[in-house]
Amino acid sequence: MLIPYSLGGPISSILVNRYGSRPVVIFGGLLCGVGMVSAAFCTSILQLYICVGFITGLGLALNLQPSVIMIGKYFLKRRPIANGLAMAGSPVMLCTLAPLNQFLFDNFGWRGSFLILGAILLNCCVAGALFRPIGAATASVKIQTTEEGKGTLKEQDTKDAMEMSGPTNVATETKTEEEEGKDCCEKINQYLDFSLFKHRGFLIYLIGNVLMFLGFFAPIVFLAPYAKHIGIDEYSAAFLLSILAIVDMIARPTTGIIANSKWVRPRIQYFFSFAITFNGTCHLLCPLASGYKGLVVYSIFFGLAFGMVCAMLFETLMDLVGAARFTSAVGLVTIAECCTILLGPPIGGTLIDTFGDYKYMFIKCGVVMVLAGTFLFIMNYYNYRMLAKEEKERKAKEEDPKSVRTENEGRNNWNKETTQDGPELEPLREEQERLKKEVNGTNEV
């Protein structure tokens, strides 16, 4: 499921740029429901891979990204809080899905469980139908103000709103006319902005996140097996994940509130770097926990750090590239992160098999995440410095009176030359004086 979920990122970005968030989410919900319902009639593992892994995974990819994109379109002032609240849904399901699955399996069997889960996932279509587009009204206002030839400032505001909104009928007609003379690569680049690879902040975020995901998910995968490895019973080991999920559920909206404060939001990249470093530090200290109480403390701090990172994962990207380019950015980031997300747990499992101890896996994850957090902190400091320098140069260029001085000097030199040219230009100077008097309304008739 993870491969189509990650590979579906660019597809989701292209579809959102072309059709908007609402139809993409509805189509993704249909895929999720069809995939789970079809799994109830499977007779082999290969068929389950196709139905649950590919179809449902692609449907989930078409659900997540448009949902995050819509937050950027609807919220600006309180966007970090909105992101934190939206991302809090994941740990809620992590707490409830495991006991729900067990209940369904005990009462309805695995085929009935797939049917019921498919019906639950079809509710994504209802959620997608509630994604109200914000571009249609602004398009009509822009057309009206353009036809009347009035309200230039209002037209500019409407143009900015349309850039943040989904596609409209007017934009679709324009795009259809432009696409007639374009080849395939140009059409793809129109909906997936590859120029982001020239964006300094985007590249910093991409490199840091690709490194981070090598150690991000492996501790969750191996936490319960590690607890059983040191002699803790199965139910108590599983309860550690519940503790992590509960703390994670509280940490995500709390992090959004902190990130939205006036002290943190202007430098939210530093806060994100701290969250990643804090996450890695928890993993480095995990091998010191020799008993169940120590693992409970680790689960609490790990849930806090995990929630902090997840709450700011998309907010920091939106802060770097802006809401208008976020659709393409999240698709490109998802496909780039796919490899390290897939490699992280197998590398951890290899270390466990090689050394026969789980502590090396936790140390590996901790070192990788501390390096990623340190890299992001240093490079974001450099990026902030460069942005401040570029902004200072831009303002200096706008306020530089050099061009005004050059224009005045040129006018004075022309006047001086005409004064020194002698009597042959006297008629021209007289004609110039006469025209000036006519303009000022002082010419005598």
mmCIF file of N, CA, C and O in Angstrom, residues 211-281:
data_model
loop_
_atom_site.group_PDB
_atom_site.id
_atom_site.type_symbol
_atom_site.label_atom_id
_atom_site.label_comp_id
_atom_site.label_asym_id
_atom_site.label_seq_id
_atom_site.Cartn_x
_atom_site.Cartn_y
_atom_site.Cartn_z
ATOM 1 N N LEU A 211 16.466 12.475 4.195
ATOM 2 C CA LEU A 211 17.353 11.894 5.207
ATOM 3 C C LEU A 211 16.578 11.515 6.462
ATOM 4 O O LEU A 211 16.813 10.460 7.066
ATOM 5 N N MET A 212 15.632 12.354 6.865
ATOM 6 C CA MET A 212 14.881 12.105 8.096
ATOM 7 C C MET A 212 14.075 10.811 8.023
ATOM 8 O O MET A 212 14.016 10.044 8.995
ATOM 9 N N PHE A 213 13.456 10.531 6.878
ATOM 10 C CA PHE A 213 12.560 9.384 6.780
ATOM 11 C C PHE A 213 13.295 8.045 6.810
ATOM 12 O O PHE A 213 12.642 6.999 6.898
ATOM 13 N N LEU A 214 14.623 8.062 6.754
ATOM 14 C CA LEU A 214 15.366 6.819 6.968
ATOM 15 C C LEU A 214 15.201 6.299 8.393
ATOM 16 O O LEU A 214 15.345 5.099 8.639
ATOM 17 N N GLY A 215 14.918 7.195 9.319
ATOM 18 C CA GLY A 215 14.760 6.766 10.708
ATOM 19 C C GLY A 215 13.457 7.169 11.333
ATOM 20 O O GLY A 215 13.321 7.118 12.563
ATOM 21 N N PHE A 216 12.466 7.550 10.533
ATOM 22 C CA PHE A 216 11.239 8.115 11.092
ATOM 23 C C PHE A 216 10.233 7.046 11.496
ATOM 24 O O PHE A 216 9.643 7.113 12.582
ATOM 25 N N PHE A 217 10.022 6.026 10.662
ATOM 26 C CA PHE A 217 8.970 5.046 10.917
ATOM 27 C C PHE A 217 9.476 3.744 11.537
ATOM 28 O O PHE A 217 8.676 3.002 12.127
ATOM 29 N N ALA A 218 10.761 3.448 11.414
ATOM 30 C CA ALA A 218 11.277 2.174 11.922
ATOM 31 C C ALA A 218 11.047 1.992 13.427
ATOM 32 O O ALA A 218 10.677 0.887 13.862
ATOM 33 N N PRO A 219 11.242 3.006 14.282
ATOM 34 C CA PRO A 219 10.990 2.783 15.720
ATOM 35 C C PRO A 219 9.553 2.396 16.033
ATOM 36 O O PRO A 219 9.306 1.635 16.980
ATOM 37 N N ILE A 220 8.574 2.912 15.264
ATOM 38 C CA ILE A 220 7.184 2.514 15.495
ATOM 39 C C ILE A 220 6.988 1.043 15.139
ATOM 40 O O ILE A 220 6.291 0.303 15.846
ATOM 41 N N VAL A 221 7.626 0.610 14.056
ATOM 42 C CA VAL A 221 7.484 -0.778 13.618
ATOM 43 C C VAL A 221 8.066 -1.748 14.641
ATOM 44 O O VAL A 221 7.492 -2.817 14.913
ATOM 45 N N PHE A 222 9.200 -1.375 15.253
ATOM 46 C CA PHE A 222 9.928 -2.314 16.112
ATOM 47 C C PHE A 222 9.753 -2.046 17.607
ATOM 48 O O PHE A 222 10.405 -2.712 18.418
ATOM 49 N N LEU A 223 8.891 -1.112 17.990
ATOM 50 C CA LEU A 223 8.732 -0.816 19.408
ATOM 51 C C LEU A 223 8.129 -2.001 20.165
ATOM 52 O O LEU A 223 8.660 -2.440 21.206
ATOM 53 N N ALA A 224 7.006 -2.527 19.668
ATOM 54 C CA ALA A 224 6.380 -3.670 20.347
ATOM 55 C C ALA A 224 7.267 -4.925 20.303
ATOM 56 O O ALA A 224 7.423 -5.598 21.341
ATOM 57 N N PRO A 225 7.896 -5.274 19.172
ATOM 58 C CA PRO A 225 8.818 -6.417 19.197
ATOM 59 C C PRO A 225 9.990 -6.238 20.156
ATOM 60 O O PRO A 225 10.436 -7.207 20.781
ATOM 61 N N TYR A 226 10.492 -4.999 20.279
ATOM 62 C CA TYR A 226 11.588 -4.747 21.217
ATOM 63 C C TYR A 226 11.127 -4.973 22.656
ATOM 64 O O TYR A 226 11.877 -5.541 23.480
ATOM 65 N N ALA A 227 9.900 -4.541 22.973
ATOM 66 C CA ALA A 227 9.375 -4.747 24.323
ATOM 67 C C ALA A 227 9.245 -6.240 24.631
ATOM 68 O O ALA A 227 9.598 -6.703 25.726
ATOM 69 N N LYS A 228 8.751 -7.013 23.660
ATOM 70 C CA LYS A 228 8.646 -8.460 23.876
ATOM 71 C C LYS A 228 10.024 -9.115 23.950
ATOM 72 O O LYS A 228 10.210 -10.118 24.653
ATOM 73 N N HIS A 229 10.995 -8.532 23.246
ATOM 74 C CA HIS A 229 12.355 -9.076 23.262
ATOM 75 C C HIS A 229 12.994 -8.972 24.641
ATOM 76 O O HIS A 229 13.795 -9.847 25.027
ATOM 77 N N ILE A 230 12.630 -7.941 25.412
ATOM 78 C CA ILE A 230 13.227 -7.776 26.743
ATOM 79 C C ILE A 230 12.338 -8.383 27.840
ATOM 80 O O ILE A 230 12.559 -8.117 29.034
ATOM 81 N N GLY A 231 11.338 -9.182 27.449
ATOM 82 C CA GLY A 231 10.574 -9.945 28.414
ATOM 83 C C GLY A 231 9.237 -9.377 28.806
ATOM 84 O O GLY A 231 8.637 -9.848 29.782
ATOM 85 N N ILE A 232 8.712 -8.400 28.096
ATOM 86 C CA ILE A 232 7.404 -7.809 28.410
ATOM 87 C C ILE A 232 6.324 -8.591 27.664
ATOM 88 O O ILE A 232 6.522 -9.002 26.511
ATOM 89 N N ASP A 233 5.180 -8.792 28.329
ATOM 90 C CA ASP A 233 4.127 -9.597 27.717
ATOM 91 C C ASP A 233 3.526 -8.880 26.505
ATOM 92 O O ASP A 233 3.687 -7.670 26.320
ATOM 93 N N GLU A 234 2.794 -9.649 25.690
ATOM 94 C CA GLU A 234 2.314 -9.157 24.404
ATOM 95 C C GLU A 234 1.340 -7.998 24.549
ATOM 96 O O GLU A 234 1.407 -7.016 23.804
ATOM 97 N N TYR A 235 0.406 -8.071 25.505
ATOM 98 C CA TYR A 235 -0.604 -7.028 25.645
ATOM 99 C C TYR A 235 0.013 -5.727 26.151
ATOM 100 O O TYR A 235 -0.349 -4.627 25.699
ATOM 101 N N SER A 236 0.942 -5.827 27.074
ATOM 102 C CA SER A 236 1.617 -4.625 27.578
ATOM 103 C C SER A 236 2.472 -3.999 26.486
ATOM 104 O O SER A 236 2.564 -2.765 26.398
ATOM 105 N N ALA A 237 3.089 -4.821 25.647
ATOM 106 C CA ALA A 237 3.884 -4.290 24.535
ATOM 107 C C ALA A 237 3.002 -3.558 23.537
ATOM 108 O O ALA A 237 3.358 -2.476 23.032
ATOM 109 N N ALA A 238 1.821 -4.095 23.247
ATOM 110 C CA ALA A 238 0.907 -3.426 22.324
ATOM 111 C C ALA A 238 0.364 -2.132 22.919
ATOM 112 O O ALA A 238 0.088 -1.171 22.195
ATOM 113 N N PHE A 239 0.235 -2.093 24.251
ATOM 114 C CA PHE A 239 -0.286 -0.891 24.906
ATOM 115 C C PHE A 239 0.687 0.288 24.754
ATOM 116 O O PHE A 239 0.269 1.452 24.832
ATOM 117 N N LEU A 240 1.966 0.007 24.546
ATOM 118 C CA LEU A 240 2.939 1.087 24.329
ATOM 119 C C LEU A 240 2.564 1.904 23.086
ATOM 120 O O LEU A 240 2.701 3.132 23.078
ATOM 121 N N LEU A 241 2.085 1.239 22.039
ATOM 122 C CA LEU A 241 1.663 1.953 20.835
ATOM 123 C C LEU A 241 0.426 2.805 21.102
ATOM 124 O O LEU A 241 0.266 3.886 20.521
ATOM 125 N N SER A 242 -0.454 2.331 21.983
ATOM 126 C CA SER A 242 -1.620 3.135 22.337
ATOM 127 C C SER A 242 -1.208 4.389 23.099
ATOM 128 O O SER A 242 -1.771 5.471 22.880
ATOM 129 N N ILE A 243 -0.245 4.240 24.001
ATOM 130 C CA ILE A 243 0.265 5.412 24.723
ATOM 131 C C ILE A 243 0.859 6.408 23.739
ATOM 132 O O ILE A 243 0.604 7.625 23.813
ATOM 133 N N LEU A 244 1.660 5.908 22.808
ATOM 134 C CA LEU A 244 2.270 6.778 21.790
ATOM 135 C C LEU A 244 1.198 7.506 20.988
ATOM 136 O O LEU A 244 1.306 8.713 20.730
ATOM 137 N N ALA A 245 0.139 6.792 20.592
ATOM 138 C CA ALA A 245 -0.899 7.397 19.765
ATOM 139 C C ALA A 245 -1.680 8.459 20.535
ATOM 140 O O ALA A 245 -2.042 9.510 19.980
ATOM 141 N N ILE A 246 -1.952 8.213 21.824
ATOM 142 C CA ILE A 246 -2.700 9.190 22.622
ATOM 143 C C ILE A 246 -1.899 10.477 22.780
ATOM 144 O O ILE A 246 -2.426 11.590 22.615
ATOM 145 N N VAL A 247 -0.616 10.352 23.101
ATOM 146 C CA VAL A 247 0.233 11.546 23.235
ATOM 147 C C VAL A 247 0.369 12.257 21.893
ATOM 148 O O VAL A 247 0.334 13.498 21.816
ATOM 149 N N ASP A 248 0.505 11.478 20.829
ATOM 150 C CA ASP A 248 0.601 12.050 19.480
ATOM 151 C C ASP A 248 -0.658 12.843 19.135
ATOM 152 O O ASP A 248 -0.591 13.937 18.558
ATOM 153 N N MET A 249 -1.825 12.317 19.518
ATOM 154 C CA MET A 249 -3.093 12.973 19.227
ATOM 155 C C MET A 249 -3.186 14.330 19.927
ATOM 156 O O MET A 249 -3.744 15.285 19.390
ATOM 157 N N ILE A 250 -2.631 14.438 21.119
ATOM 158 C CA ILE A 250 -2.647 15.705 21.850
ATOM 159 C C ILE A 250 -1.556 16.642 21.336
ATOM 160 O O ILE A 250 -1.730 17.863 21.277
ATOM 161 N N ALA A 251 -0.421 16.072 20.945
ATOM 162 C CA ALA A 251 0.732 16.890 20.559
ATOM 163 C C ALA A 251 0.514 17.634 19.248
ATOM 164 O O ALA A 251 1.001 18.760 19.090
ATOM 165 N N ARG A 252 -0.212 17.058 18.322
ATOM 166 C CA ARG A 252 -0.350 17.685 16.996
ATOM 167 C C ARG A 252 -1.100 19.017 17.046
ATOM 168 O O ARG A 252 -0.580 20.025 16.561
ATOM 169 N N PRO A 253 -2.314 19.093 17.603
ATOM 170 C CA PRO A 253 -2.946 20.424 17.670
ATOM 171 C C PRO A 253 -2.214 21.383 18.585
ATOM 172 O O PRO A 253 -2.196 22.593 18.324
ATOM 173 N N THR A 254 -1.601 20.866 19.670
ATOM 174 C CA THR A 254 -0.832 21.747 20.555
ATOM 175 C C THR A 254 0.346 22.367 19.815
ATOM 176 O O THR A 254 0.636 23.561 19.963
ATOM 177 N N THR A 255 1.019 21.557 19.014
ATOM 178 C CA THR A 255 2.136 22.072 18.213
ATOM 179 C C THR A 255 1.648 23.114 17.218
ATOM 180 O O THR A 255 2.321 24.122 16.982
ATOM 181 N N GLY A 256 0.467 22.888 16.635
ATOM 182 C CA GLY A 256 -0.092 23.876 15.714
ATOM 183 C C GLY A 256 -0.338 25.214 16.391
ATOM 184 O O GLY A 256 -0.090 26.275 15.806
ATOM 185 N N ILE A 257 -0.828 25.187 17.626
ATOM 186 C CA ILE A 257 -1.064 26.436 18.360
ATOM 187 C C ILE A 257 0.249 27.147 18.634
ATOM 188 O O ILE A 257 0.366 28.371 18.468
ATOM 189 N N ILE A 258 1.269 26.390 19.060
ATOM 190 C CA ILE A 258 2.576 27.006 19.335
ATOM 191 C C ILE A 258 3.186 27.561 18.054
ATOM 192 O O ILE A 258 3.738 28.668 18.034
ATOM 193 N N ALA A 259 3.090 26.789 16.970
ATOM 194 C CA ALA A 259 3.675 27.234 15.701
ATOM 195 C C ALA A 259 2.985 28.470 15.149
ATOM 196 O O ALA A 259 3.581 29.224 14.376
ATOM 197 N N ASN A 260 1.741 28.699 15.535
ATOM 198 C CA ASN A 260 0.999 29.845 15.040
ATOM 199 C C ASN A 260 1.277 31.123 15.842
ATOM 200 O O ASN A 260 0.827 32.200 15.464
ATOM 201 N N SER A 261 2.019 31.021 16.935
ATOM 202 C CA SER A 261 2.296 32.193 17.767
ATOM 203 C C SER A 261 3.233 33.151 17.034
ATOM 204 O O SER A 261 3.986 32.765 16.128
ATOM 205 N N LYS A 262 3.188 34.404 17.445
ATOM 206 C CA LYS A 262 3.975 35.429 16.767
ATOM 207 C C LYS A 262 5.474 35.270 17.007
ATOM 208 O O LYS A 262 6.281 35.836 16.268
ATOM 209 N N TRP A 263 5.843 34.493 18.022
ATOM 210 C CA TRP A 263 7.271 34.292 18.290
ATOM 211 C C TRP A 263 7.848 33.145 17.461
ATOM 212 O O TRP A 263 9.032 33.146 17.153
ATOM 213 N N VAL A 264 7.021 32.171 17.104
ATOM 214 C CA VAL A 264 7.518 30.963 16.431
ATOM 215 C C VAL A 264 7.283 31.005 14.924
ATOM 216 O O VAL A 264 8.164 30.610 14.146
ATOM 217 N N ARG A 265 6.118 31.495 14.485
ATOM 218 C CA ARG A 265 5.764 31.367 13.066
ATOM 219 C C ARG A 265 6.751 32.052 12.121
ATOM 220 O O ARG A 265 7.044 31.515 11.055
ATOM 221 N N PRO A 266 7.280 33.240 12.438
ATOM 222 C CA PRO A 266 8.246 33.832 11.492
ATOM 223 C C PRO A 266 9.495 32.987 11.287
ATOM 224 O O PRO A 266 10.169 33.132 10.272
ATOM 225 N N ARG A 267 9.812 32.110 12.243
ATOM 226 C CA ARG A 267 10.979 31.229 12.128
ATOM 227 C C ARG A 267 10.560 29.784 12.385
ATOM 228 O O ARG A 267 11.211 29.042 13.125
ATOM 229 N N ILE A 268 9.477 29.364 11.729
ATOM 230 C CA ILE A 268 8.925 28.038 11.979
ATOM 231 C C ILE A 268 9.860 26.925 11.515
ATOM 232 O O ILE A 268 9.810 25.802 12.025
ATOM 233 N N GLN A 269 10.758 27.227 10.581
ATOM 234 C CA GLN A 269 11.707 26.209 10.119
ATOM 235 C C GLN A 269 12.644 25.774 11.237
ATOM 236 O O GLN A 269 13.028 24.600 11.309
ATOM 237 N N TYR A 270 13.011 26.693 12.116
ATOM 238 C CA TYR A 270 13.837 26.337 13.261
ATOM 239 C C TYR A 270 13.076 25.402 14.209
ATOM 240 O O TYR A 270 13.648 24.446 14.762
ATOM 241 N N PHE A 271 11.800 25.678 14.411
ATOM 242 C CA PHE A 271 10.980 24.836 15.284
ATOM 243 C C PHE A 271 10.856 23.433 14.708
ATOM 244 O O PHE A 271 10.897 22.434 15.446
ATOM 245 N N PHE A 272 10.716 23.333 13.402
ATOM 246 C CA PHE A 272 10.656 22.029 12.737
ATOM 247 C C PHE A 272 11.972 21.276 12.888
ATOM 248 O O PHE A 272 11.984 20.067 13.153
ATOM 249 N N SER A 273 13.087 21.977 12.742
ATOM 250 C CA SER A 273 14.406 21.352 12.926
ATOM 251 C C SER A 273 14.576 20.851 14.352
ATOM 252 O O SER A 273 15.119 19.755 14.579
ATOM 253 N N PHE A 274 14.104 21.640 15.327
ATOM 254 C CA PHE A 274 14.183 21.202 16.725
ATOM 255 C C PHE A 274 13.352 19.944 16.951
ATOM 256 O O PHE A 274 13.782 19.026 17.670
ATOM 257 N N ALA A 275 12.161 19.876 16.356
ATOM 258 C CA ALA A 275 11.299 18.705 16.536
ATOM 259 C C ALA A 275 11.963 17.441 15.998
ATOM 260 O O ALA A 275 11.896 16.377 16.633
ATOM 261 N N ILE A 276 12.620 17.548 14.850
ATOM 262 C CA ILE A 276 13.310 16.381 14.280
ATOM 263 C C ILE A 276 14.478 15.965 15.165
ATOM 264 O O ILE A 276 14.693 14.770 15.433
ATOM 265 N N THR A 277 15.255 16.932 15.644
ATOM 266 C CA THR A 277 16.390 16.619 16.520
ATOM 267 C C THR A 277 15.912 16.005 17.830
ATOM 268 O O THR A 277 16.521 15.056 18.349
ATOM 269 N N PHE A 278 14.828 16.530 18.378
ATOM 270 C CA PHE A 278 14.244 15.977 19.604
ATOM 271 C C PHE A 278 13.779 14.541 19.383
ATOM 272 O O PHE A 278 13.965 13.663 20.255
ATOM 273 N N ASN A 279 13.211 14.268 18.233
ATOM 274 C CA ASN A 279 12.794 12.914 17.881
ATOM 275 C C ASN A 279 13.988 11.965 17.861
ATOM 276 O O ASN A 279 13.941 10.864 18.426
ATOM 277 N N GLY A 280 15.075 12.399 17.202
ATOM 278 C CA GLY A 280 16.261 11.557 17.154
ATOM 279 C C GLY A 280 16.890 11.332 18.513
ATOM 280 O O GLY A 280 17.394 10.239 18.809
ATOM 281 N N THR A 281 16.865 12.350 19.377
ATOM 282 C CA THR A 281 17.421 12.207 20.723
ATOM 283 C C THR A 281 16.653 11.161 21.527
ATOM 284 O O THR A 281 17.248 10.389 22.296
#
